[in-house]
Amino acid sequence: MKHAKTIAELQASLVPLRGGATVGLVPTMGAFHEGHLSLFRAAREECDAVVASLFVNPAQFDKGTDLAAYPRDEARDTRLAAAAGVDILFAPTAEELYPPGFQTWVEVEELGWTLEGRFRPGHFRGVATICLKLFNIVQPDRAYFGQKDAQQAAIVRRLVRDLNIPVEIRVLPTVRDADGLALSSRNVRLSAEQRRQAQALPLALATRDPNKARELLEGLEVDYLEVADFEPRVLAGAIRLGDIRLIDNVLLEDAVPGFNLAPPTEKGVT
Ligand code: AMP
């Protein structure tokens, strides 16, 4: 596996891989777990070359404390990405992606202002901007995202449609721990008691009924629990345990093409 720190290094490493081959991109913020690895494996199966980006994007954190507390372990991530078959790990600095004078942002408007957007102002502007930058830098045929972040996946699909970006968006199912909790890089910060409380979220969502789910979450700090029409429709929720915020969702209808390991289509927007 090649390790690229700069855009120039990444693009030089891609030249010998590209010639007619399909390139898959998996954007991540590191602290890899089985959720990330499932995306790497899907990209490995469906593409000739796999690029994973590892970048804790400051532009999508509305709170400096959350950014500072975000777990980082690049040496471990490098080992896991290599073992999962990633060809190039792109791990740039913030200065590489946001050089002095940077001032251009992309905003997916209404979709980015609901649910997570209400509680994390500016978050999806940061997400949309970094995804567009990564699409332009890597020029992948396919890009892989997790259903765990359902609103993010919906926003990226909207961005790609609205701006005619020639990339196929693939969304893969949420990977969960045995206790039902969706894997998240933030889970490592939960105390044993918080972890026990967190299990209420997947249990509540599994009812697929907002009223029953709200009952099961009584006593917890719930930011929202709502049905959202993200194509497919989901029941989505966010809770806070101390300074840790957890999000999760379940599908309320069958997946649409492009979701959940449907066979890949020819290069193009789904
Ligand atoms: P992150 O590093 O948290 O930005 O996540 C990188 C990608 O992995 C995003 O597309 C996430 O939706 C996806 N992801 C995170 N957690 C999971 C999970 N438990 N199952 C599946 N995908 C996930």
mmCIF file of C-alpha atoms and ligand atoms in Angstrom, residues 27-30 33 35-36 39 70 145-146 148-149 152 173-175 183, ligand 1:
data_model
loop_
_atom_site.group_PDB
_atom_site.id
_atom_site.type_symbol
_atom_site.label_atom_id
_atom_site.label_comp_id
_atom_site.label_asym_id
_atom_site.label_seq_id
_atom_site.Cartn_x
_atom_site.Cartn_y
_atom_site.Cartn_z
ATOM 1 C CA PRO A 27 -13.525 8.845 2.439
ATOM 2 C CA THR A 28 -12.892 8.436 6.187
ATOM 3 C CA MET A 29 -11.746 10.254 9.279
ATOM 4 C CA GLY A 30 -9.695 7.302 10.533
ATOM 5 C CA HIS A 33 -13.382 -0.233 12.779
ATOM 6 C CA GLY A 35 -17.666 -0.312 9.467
ATOM 7 C CA HIS A 36 -14.746 1.268 7.611
ATOM 8 C CA LEU A 39 -16.378 -0.213 2.822
ATOM 9 C CA TYR A 70 -11.518 12.773 17.940
ATOM 10 C CA PHE A 145 -20.282 5.563 2.233
ATOM 11 C CA GLY A 146 -21.990 3.938 5.218
ATOM 12 C CA LYS A 148 -24.804 4.616 9.498
ATOM 13 C CA ASP A 149 -24.565 8.287 8.440
ATOM 14 C CA GLN A 152 -24.503 12.308 4.966
ATOM 15 C CA PRO A 173 -25.259 -1.323 5.507
ATOM 16 C CA THR A 174 -24.498 -0.245 9.059
ATOM 17 C CA VAL A 175 -22.125 -2.599 10.866
ATOM 18 C CA LEU A 183 -19.845 0.900 15.317
HETATM 19 P P1 AMP B 1 -16.012 8.352 9.440
HETATM 20 O O1 AMP B 1 -14.585 7.916 9.526
HETATM 21 O O2 AMP B 1 -16.755 8.273 10.725
HETATM 22 O O3 AMP B 1 -16.171 9.676 8.721
HETATM 23 O O4 AMP B 1 -16.727 7.280 8.517
HETATM 24 C C1 AMP B 1 -16.234 6.989 7.231
HETATM 25 C C2 AMP B 1 -17.277 6.210 6.478
HETATM 26 O O5 AMP B 1 -17.555 5.006 7.204
HETATM 27 C C3 AMP B 1 -18.608 6.967 6.355
HETATM 28 O O6 AMP B 1 -19.150 6.763 5.063
HETATM 29 C C4 AMP B 1 -19.452 6.337 7.423
HETATM 30 O O7 AMP B 1 -20.843 6.374 7.132
HETATM 31 C C5 AMP B 1 -18.939 4.901 7.394
HETATM 32 N N1 AMP B 1 -19.245 4.231 8.660
HETATM 33 C C6 AMP B 1 -18.992 4.694 9.910
HETATM 34 N N2 AMP B 1 -19.482 3.831 10.823
HETATM 35 C C7 AMP B 1 -20.050 2.818 10.129
HETATM 36 C C8 AMP B 1 -20.732 1.616 10.510
HETATM 37 N N3 AMP B 1 -20.924 1.282 11.787
HETATM 38 N N4 AMP B 1 -21.185 0.806 9.521
HETATM 39 C C9 AMP B 1 -21.000 1.133 8.216
HETATM 40 N N5 AMP B 1 -20.370 2.242 7.805
HETATM 41 C C10 AMP B 1 -19.898 3.074 8.748
#
